[in-house]
Amino acid sequence: MDGVRPRPIDAVAVLVAGGLTLATGYTGPVLVVLLAAAVPVLWTRRAPLTVAWISVGTAIALLVPAVVAGVLPPAGAPIWPPTCVFAAYGAMAYAAGRRRAVQRWLPVIVLALAVLALPDRLPLIFRTETAIALAALYGMYVAASERLRRELAERAERVERERLAGEMHDVVTHRVNRMVMQAGVLAMTAGDERARAVAEELRATGGEALEELRHMVVLLRRGTGEGFDLGLPLPDLRPLVTEAARAGVPVELAVDGTPVPVAGCVGRTAYLLVQEALANVRKHAPGAEVRVLVRYLPGSVRITVRNTPGRPAAWIAAGGPGLGLLDVRQRVELAGGTLEAGEDDDGGFRVEAVLPTS
C-alpha cells in the first residue's frame, strides 16, 4: 500500500475539503492554514495516518486561541477543520491491515476529544462528533468490503486451481497407468532378457512419474506448485510455517543468500522435506520450537530444519500417515542431493538436506 498513487477521486476529495473550508467563515491566516491542511487529503490512500495526524494538529491549532485566549471562532463557523471527516475515514479505510487497531483509532479519538474543548457550543459539537463517527464507521465498512472482496477472489482462484489440478491428475494418471501396466506385462512375457530389463525400467520410471504427479497436484492445491518446472526459486514455505503455527508449533523461517532458480524436482523435494519435518515435530515433539533455515550456496541450497529438545528420535520410529525419514532421504537422493539427520548436542533434532541448484 505504501506505493499507492493518488487517484482522480482523491483530487476531488481535496477540492471538496477546500470548498467546505472556504464556507466555514474563517478569514486571514486561519483560512490559509485550513486550506493548507486540505492538500494532504490527496495522499490519504498512501499515508492515511500521517494525513489523520495533520488534521489532528490543525484541529488543535484551531482550538488553542479559543481555549487559551478566549478568542471564539466566527459565529456559525465550525470548531474543527473540514478535513477531519476525511482523516477519520482514511484512518479506518486505508490503514486497516497495515497498522494495529490502536494506531488507527488513536487520531480519530483525539479528534473526537478535541472538539469537546468548547462546551458552550453543544449543538455544533454534537454535529461534529456525529460527522466524525459516521466517517469512521463508513471507513470501517469500506475496509471490510475490500477485505471480503480479496478473500472471495482468492477463494475463486483456489477453486479454479483445484479444478485444473484435478483434471490434470485424472487425465494424465489414466494414461500413465496404462503405460505402467503394459510395461509390467511386457517385463513378464518378454523372452529377451534385455527387453525385460528395459520394460522393468519403464515400469519403474512410470511409477515414479505417478508419484511425482500426485505430489505436484497436492502442491498446486496448496497454491505453492506454480512454476516448479519453469526454473523458478524454491516454493514459498510460509504456508507451511503458518499451518504449523496454527497447530501450536512456533516456527522461525530464515533465508540466507540470494535465491536462484532450481529444477522442478529440487523445489518439490525441498517443500516435501520441510512439510514432513514440521508434521513430525507436530506429532512427536509437542512443545518444541522449530527453526527452518534456507541457505543458498554456490551451486547448491541447504535446507535445515532443527527443533528444540522433545523426542528427537521420533521421526525415525514414526509410523502411520506421512513419509518416514528413509522415504525423505530417497527423495533427496533422487533429486541429486544428500540428507543428514540426527540429534543435536542440546538434545534437539536436526534434519539437513543439500540440494543442487544447477
Coordinates of C-alpha atoms in Angstrom, one line a residue:
M1 CA 0.0 0.0 0.0
D2 CA 2.9 2.4 0.5
G3 CA 3.3 2.6 -3.3
V4 CA -0.4 3.5 -3.9
R5 CA -0.7 6.6 -6.1
P6 CA -3.4 9.2 -5.7
R7 CA -6.5 8.7 -7.9
P8 CA -8.8 11.3 -9.5
I9 CA -11.3 10.8 -6.7
D10 CA -8.6 11.8 -4.2
A11 CA -8.2 15.1 -6.1
V12 CA -12.0 15.6 -5.9
A13 CA -11.8 15.0 -2.1
V14 CA -9.2 17.8 -1.9
L15 CA -11.5 20.1 -3.8
V16 CA -14.5 19.2 -1.6
A17 CA -12.4 19.7 1.5
G18 CA -11.2 23.1 0.2
G19 CA -14.7 24.2 -0.7
L20 CA -16.0 23.3 2.8
T21 CA -13.1 25.2 4.2
L22 CA -14.0 28.3 2.3
A23 CA -17.6 28.0 3.5
T24 CA -16.5 28.0 7.2
G25 CA -16.4 31.8 7.5
Y26 CA -12.8 31.9 8.6
T27 CA -10.5 34.5 7.0
G28 CA -6.9 35.6 7.0
P29 CA -4.1 33.3 8.3
V30 CA -6.6 30.9 9.8
L31 CA -8.2 30.3 6.4
V32 CA -4.8 29.8 4.8
V33 CA -3.8 27.2 7.4
L34 CA -7.1 25.3 7.0
L35 CA -6.7 25.3 3.2
A36 CA -3.1 24.0 3.5
A37 CA -4.4 21.2 5.8
A38 CA -6.8 20.1 3.0
V39 CA -4.0 19.5 0.5
P40 CA -2.6 16.3 2.2
V41 CA -6.0 14.6 1.7
L42 CA -4.7 13.8 -1.8
W43 CA -2.3 11.2 -0.2
T44 CA -4.9 9.7 2.2
R45 CA -4.6 6.3 0.5
R46 CA -0.8 6.2 0.7
A47 CA -0.3 7.6 4.2
P48 CA -3.7 7.6 5.9
L49 CA -2.3 8.0 9.5
T50 CA 0.0 10.9 8.5
V51 CA -2.9 12.7 7.0
A52 CA -5.0 12.0 10.0
W53 CA -2.4 13.4 12.4
I54 CA -2.1 16.5 10.2
S55 CA -5.8 17.1 10.7
V56 CA -5.5 16.5 14.4
G57 CA -2.7 19.1 14.6
T58 CA -4.8 21.5 12.6
A59 CA -7.9 21.0 14.8
I60 CA -5.8 21.6 18.0
A61 CA -4.3 24.7 16.5
L62 CA -7.8 25.9 15.7
L63 CA -8.9 25.4 19.3
V64 CA -5.9 26.9 21.1
P65 CA -6.9 30.6 20.6
A66 CA -10.4 29.8 21.9
V67 CA -9.3 27.9 24.9
V68 CA -6.2 29.9 25.9
A69 CA -7.1 33.4 24.9
G70 CA -10.9 33.2 24.8
V71 CA -11.0 34.1 21.1
L72 CA -14.0 32.3 19.7
P73 CA -14.4 31.3 16.1
P74 CA -16.8 33.4 13.9
A75 CA -20.5 32.9 14.5
G76 CA -21.6 29.7 12.8
A77 CA -18.1 28.6 12.0
P78 CA -17.1 25.0 12.9
I79 CA -14.6 24.4 15.7
W80 CA -12.9 21.7 13.6
P81 CA -11.3 21.7 10.2
P82 CA -13.4 20.0 7.5
T83 CA -10.5 17.7 6.7
C84 CA -11.3 15.8 10.0
V85 CA -14.0 13.9 8.3
F86 CA -11.6 12.7 5.5
A87 CA -9.0 11.9 8.1
A88 CA -11.3 9.7 10.2
Y89 CA -12.5 7.9 7.1
G90 CA -8.9 7.4 5.7
A91 CA -7.6 6.1 9.0
M92 CA -10.3 3.4 9.1
A93 CA -10.4 2.6 5.4
Y94 CA -6.8 2.6 4.3
A95 CA -4.8 1.8 7.4
A96 CA -6.6 -1.4 8.1
G97 CA -4.3 -4.4 7.8
R98 CA -1.2 -2.2 7.9
R99 CA -1.4 -0.9 11.4
R100 CA -2.7 -2.2 14.7
A101 CA -6.2 -1.1 15.7
V102 CA -5.0 1.2 18.4
Q103 CA -2.8 3.1 15.9
R104 CA -5.8 3.6 13.6
W105 CA -8.2 4.6 16.3
L106 CA -5.9 7.0 18.2
P107 CA -6.1 10.0 15.8
V108 CA -9.9 9.5 15.5
I109 CA -10.2 9.5 19.3
V110 CA -8.1 12.6 19.6
L111 CA -10.2 14.4 17.0
A112 CA -13.4 13.4 18.9
L113 CA -12.0 14.7 22.2
A114 CA -10.6 17.9 20.7
V115 CA -13.9 19.2 19.7
L116 CA -15.1 19.0 23.3
A117 CA -13.0 21.9 24.3
L118 CA -15.8 24.4 23.8
P119 CA -18.7 23.2 25.9
D120 CA -20.7 26.3 25.2
R121 CA -21.4 25.2 21.6
L122 CA -23.1 21.9 22.2
P123 CA -25.2 21.7 19.0
L124 CA -22.1 22.3 16.9
I125 CA -20.1 19.8 19.0
F126 CA -22.9 17.2 18.5
R127 CA -22.9 17.6 14.7
T128 CA -19.1 17.4 14.7
E129 CA -19.0 14.2 16.7
T130 CA -21.7 12.7 14.6
A131 CA -19.8 13.5 11.4
I132 CA -16.6 12.1 12.7
A133 CA -18.3 8.9 13.9
L134 CA -20.1 8.4 10.6
A135 CA -16.9 8.9 8.6
A136 CA -15.1 6.4 10.8
L137 CA -17.9 3.8 10.5
Y138 CA -18.0 4.2 6.8
G139 CA -14.2 3.8 6.6
M140 CA -14.5 0.5 8.6
Y141 CA -17.2 -0.6 6.2
V142 CA -15.1 0.1 3.1
A143 CA -12.1 -1.7 4.7
A144 CA -14.3 -4.8 5.5
S145 CA -15.7 -4.8 2.0
E146 CA -12.3 -4.7 0.4
R147 CA -11.0 -7.5 2.6
L148 CA -14.1 -9.6 1.7
R149 CA -13.5 -8.9 -2.0
R150 CA -9.9 -10.1 -1.8
E151 CA -10.9 -13.2 0.1
L152 CA -13.6 -14.1 -2.4
A153 CA -11.2 -13.5 -5.3
E154 CA -8.5 -15.7 -3.6
R155 CA -11.2 -18.4 -3.0
A156 CA -12.3 -18.3 -6.6
E157 CA -8.7 -18.6 -7.8
R158 CA -8.1 -21.5 -5.4
V159 CA -11.2 -23.3 -6.6
E160 CA -10.2 -22.9 -10.2
R161 CA -6.7 -24.1 -9.4
E162 CA -8.0 -27.2 -7.7
R163 CA -10.3 -27.9 -10.6
L164 CA -7.4 -27.7 -13.1
A165 CA -5.2 -29.9 -10.8
G166 CA -8.0 -32.5 -10.5
E167 CA -8.5 -32.6 -14.3
M168 CA -4.7 -32.9 -14.9
H169 CA -4.5 -35.7 -12.4
D170 CA -7.4 -37.6 -13.8
V171 CA -6.3 -37.4 -17.5
V172 CA -2.6 -37.9 -17.1
T173 CA -2.8 -40.5 -14.4
H174 CA -5.1 -42.7 -16.5
R175 CA -2.7 -42.7 -19.4
V176 CA 0.5 -43.2 -17.4
N177 CA -1.2 -46.0 -15.5
R178 CA -1.9 -47.8 -18.8
M179 CA 1.8 -47.3 -19.8
V180 CA 3.0 -48.8 -16.5
M181 CA 0.6 -51.8 -16.8
Q182 CA 1.7 -52.5 -20.3
A183 CA 5.4 -52.2 -19.3
G184 CA 4.8 -54.7 -16.5
V185 CA 3.1 -57.2 -18.8
L186 CA 6.0 -56.8 -21.3
A187 CA 8.5 -57.4 -18.5
M188 CA 6.8 -60.6 -17.5
T189 CA 6.3 -62.0 -21.0
A190 CA 9.3 -60.9 -23.0
G191 CA 11.7 -63.7 -24.0
D192 CA 14.7 -61.5 -24.3
E193 CA 16.5 -60.6 -21.0
R194 CA 17.4 -57.1 -22.3
A195 CA 13.8 -56.4 -23.3
R196 CA 12.6 -57.4 -19.9
A197 CA 15.2 -55.1 -18.3
V198 CA 14.1 -52.2 -20.4
A199 CA 10.4 -52.9 -19.7
E200 CA 11.1 -53.1 -16.0
E201 CA 12.9 -49.8 -16.1
L202 CA 9.9 -48.2 -18.0
R203 CA 7.5 -49.6 -15.4
A204 CA 9.6 -48.2 -12.5
T205 CA 10.0 -44.8 -14.2
G206 CA 6.3 -44.7 -14.8
G207 CA 5.6 -45.4 -11.1
E208 CA 7.9 -42.6 -10.1
A209 CA 6.2 -40.3 -12.6
L210 CA 2.8 -41.1 -11.0
E211 CA 4.2 -40.3 -7.6
E212 CA 5.6 -37.0 -8.8
L213 CA 2.3 -36.2 -10.4
R214 CA 0.4 -36.9 -7.2
H215 CA 2.7 -34.6 -5.2
M216 CA 2.5 -31.8 -7.8
V217 CA -1.3 -31.9 -7.6
V218 CA -1.1 -31.6 -3.8
L219 CA 1.2 -28.6 -4.2
L220 CA -1.0 -27.0 -6.8
R221 CA -4.0 -27.3 -4.5
R222 CA -2.0 -25.7 -1.7
G223 CA -1.1 -22.8 -4.0
T224 CA 2.7 -23.5 -3.9
G225 CA 3.3 -25.5 -7.0
E226 CA 3.2 -22.9 -9.8
G227 CA 6.4 -22.6 -11.8
F228 CA 8.3 -25.6 -10.3
D229 CA 9.4 -26.7 -13.7
L230 CA 10.0 -23.2 -15.1
G231 CA 13.3 -22.7 -13.4
L232 CA 11.9 -20.5 -10.5
P233 CA 13.3 -20.3 -7.0
L234 CA 12.2 -22.6 -4.2
P235 CA 8.5 -22.7 -3.5
D236 CA 7.1 -20.4 -0.8
L237 CA 7.5 -22.2 2.6
R238 CA 5.4 -19.6 4.5
P239 CA 2.2 -21.6 4.2
L240 CA 3.8 -24.5 6.0
V241 CA 5.0 -22.2 8.7
T242 CA 1.5 -20.7 9.1
E243 CA 0.0 -24.2 9.2
A244 CA 2.4 -25.3 11.9
A245 CA 1.8 -22.1 13.9
R246 CA -2.0 -22.8 13.8
A247 CA -1.3 -26.2 15.2
G248 CA 0.7 -24.7 18.1
V249 CA 4.2 -25.2 16.8
P250 CA 6.2 -22.0 16.8
V251 CA 8.4 -21.9 13.7
E252 CA 11.0 -19.4 12.6
L253 CA 11.8 -19.2 8.9
A254 CA 15.1 -17.7 7.7
V255 CA 16.6 -17.3 4.3
D256 CA 20.3 -16.7 3.8
G257 CA 21.8 -15.8 0.4
T258 CA 20.3 -14.8 -2.9
P259 CA 17.6 -17.1 -4.3
V260 CA 18.4 -18.8 -7.6
P261 CA 16.4 -20.9 -10.0
V262 CA 16.2 -24.6 -9.2
A263 CA 14.9 -27.6 -11.1
G264 CA 11.3 -28.8 -10.5
C265 CA 12.3 -31.9 -8.6
V266 CA 14.5 -29.9 -6.3
G267 CA 11.7 -27.5 -5.5
R268 CA 9.2 -30.3 -4.8
T269 CA 11.8 -32.1 -2.7
A270 CA 12.6 -29.1 -0.6
Y271 CA 8.9 -28.4 0.0
L272 CA 8.3 -32.0 0.9
L273 CA 11.3 -32.1 3.3
V274 CA 10.1 -29.1 5.3
Q275 CA 6.5 -30.3 5.2
E276 CA 7.3 -33.7 6.6
A277 CA 9.8 -32.4 9.2
L278 CA 7.2 -29.9 10.6
A279 CA 4.5 -32.6 10.6
N280 CA 6.7 -35.0 12.6
V281 CA 7.6 -32.3 15.1
R282 CA 4.0 -31.5 15.5
K283 CA 3.1 -35.2 16.1
H284 CA 6.0 -36.4 18.1
A285 CA 7.7 -33.5 19.8
P286 CA 4.8 -31.3 21.1
G287 CA 6.0 -28.1 22.7
A288 CA 9.3 -28.0 20.7
E289 CA 10.3 -24.8 18.8
V290 CA 11.4 -25.1 15.2
R291 CA 13.8 -23.1 13.0
V292 CA 13.8 -23.6 9.3
L293 CA 16.9 -22.2 7.5
V294 CA 17.2 -22.0 3.7
R295 CA 20.8 -21.1 2.8
Y296 CA 21.8 -20.5 -0.8
L297 CA 25.4 -21.6 -1.6
P298 CA 27.3 -21.7 -4.8
G299 CA 25.8 -24.5 -6.8
S300 CA 23.5 -25.7 -4.0
V301 CA 20.9 -24.8 -1.5
R302 CA 20.9 -26.2 2.1
I303 CA 17.6 -26.8 3.9
T304 CA 17.9 -27.2 7.7
V305 CA 15.0 -28.0 10.0
R306 CA 16.0 -28.0 13.7
N307 CA 13.8 -28.4 16.7
T308 CA 14.5 -27.9 20.4
P309 CA 14.5 -30.9 22.7
G310 CA 11.4 -33.0 22.7
R311 CA 11.5 -36.6 21.5
P312 CA 14.2 -36.2 18.9
A313 CA 14.3 -39.8 17.5
A314 CA 10.5 -39.9 17.0
W315 CA 10.7 -39.4 13.2
I316 CA 12.9 -42.4 12.7
A317 CA 10.4 -44.6 14.5
A318 CA 7.3 -42.9 13.3
G319 CA 4.6 -44.9 11.6
G320 CA 1.2 -44.1 10.2
P321 CA 0.4 -41.5 7.6
G322 CA 3.2 -39.4 6.1
L323 CA 6.7 -40.3 5.0
G324 CA 9.4 -41.7 7.1
L325 CA 13.0 -40.5 7.2
L326 CA 14.1 -43.2 4.8
D327 CA 11.4 -42.1 2.3
V328 CA 12.5 -38.5 2.5
R329 CA 16.2 -39.5 2.2
Q330 CA 15.4 -41.4 -1.0
R331 CA 13.6 -38.3 -2.4
V332 CA 16.5 -36.1 -1.7
E333 CA 18.9 -38.5 -3.3
L334 CA 16.7 -38.9 -6.4
A335 CA 16.9 -35.1 -6.7
G336 CA 20.7 -35.3 -6.6
G337 CA 21.2 -34.2 -3.0
T338 CA 22.3 -35.5 0.3
L339 CA 20.5 -35.7 3.6
E340 CA 21.8 -35.8 7.2
A341 CA 19.6 -36.3 10.3
G342 CA 20.4 -36.8 13.9
E343 CA 20.4 -35.5 17.5
D344 CA 22.0 -32.2 18.3
D345 CA 24.2 -31.6 21.3
D346 CA 21.4 -29.9 23.2
G347 CA 19.0 -32.8 22.7
G348 CA 17.1 -31.4 19.8
F349 CA 16.8 -33.0 16.4
R350 CA 18.2 -31.7 13.1
V351 CA 17.4 -32.6 9.5
E352 CA 19.6 -31.1 6.8
A353 CA 19.5 -31.6 3.1
V354 CA 21.8 -30.2 0.5
L355 CA 20.2 -29.9 -3.0
P356 CA 21.8 -28.9 -6.3
T357 CA 20.7 -25.6 -7.9
S358 CA 22.3 -26.3 -11.3

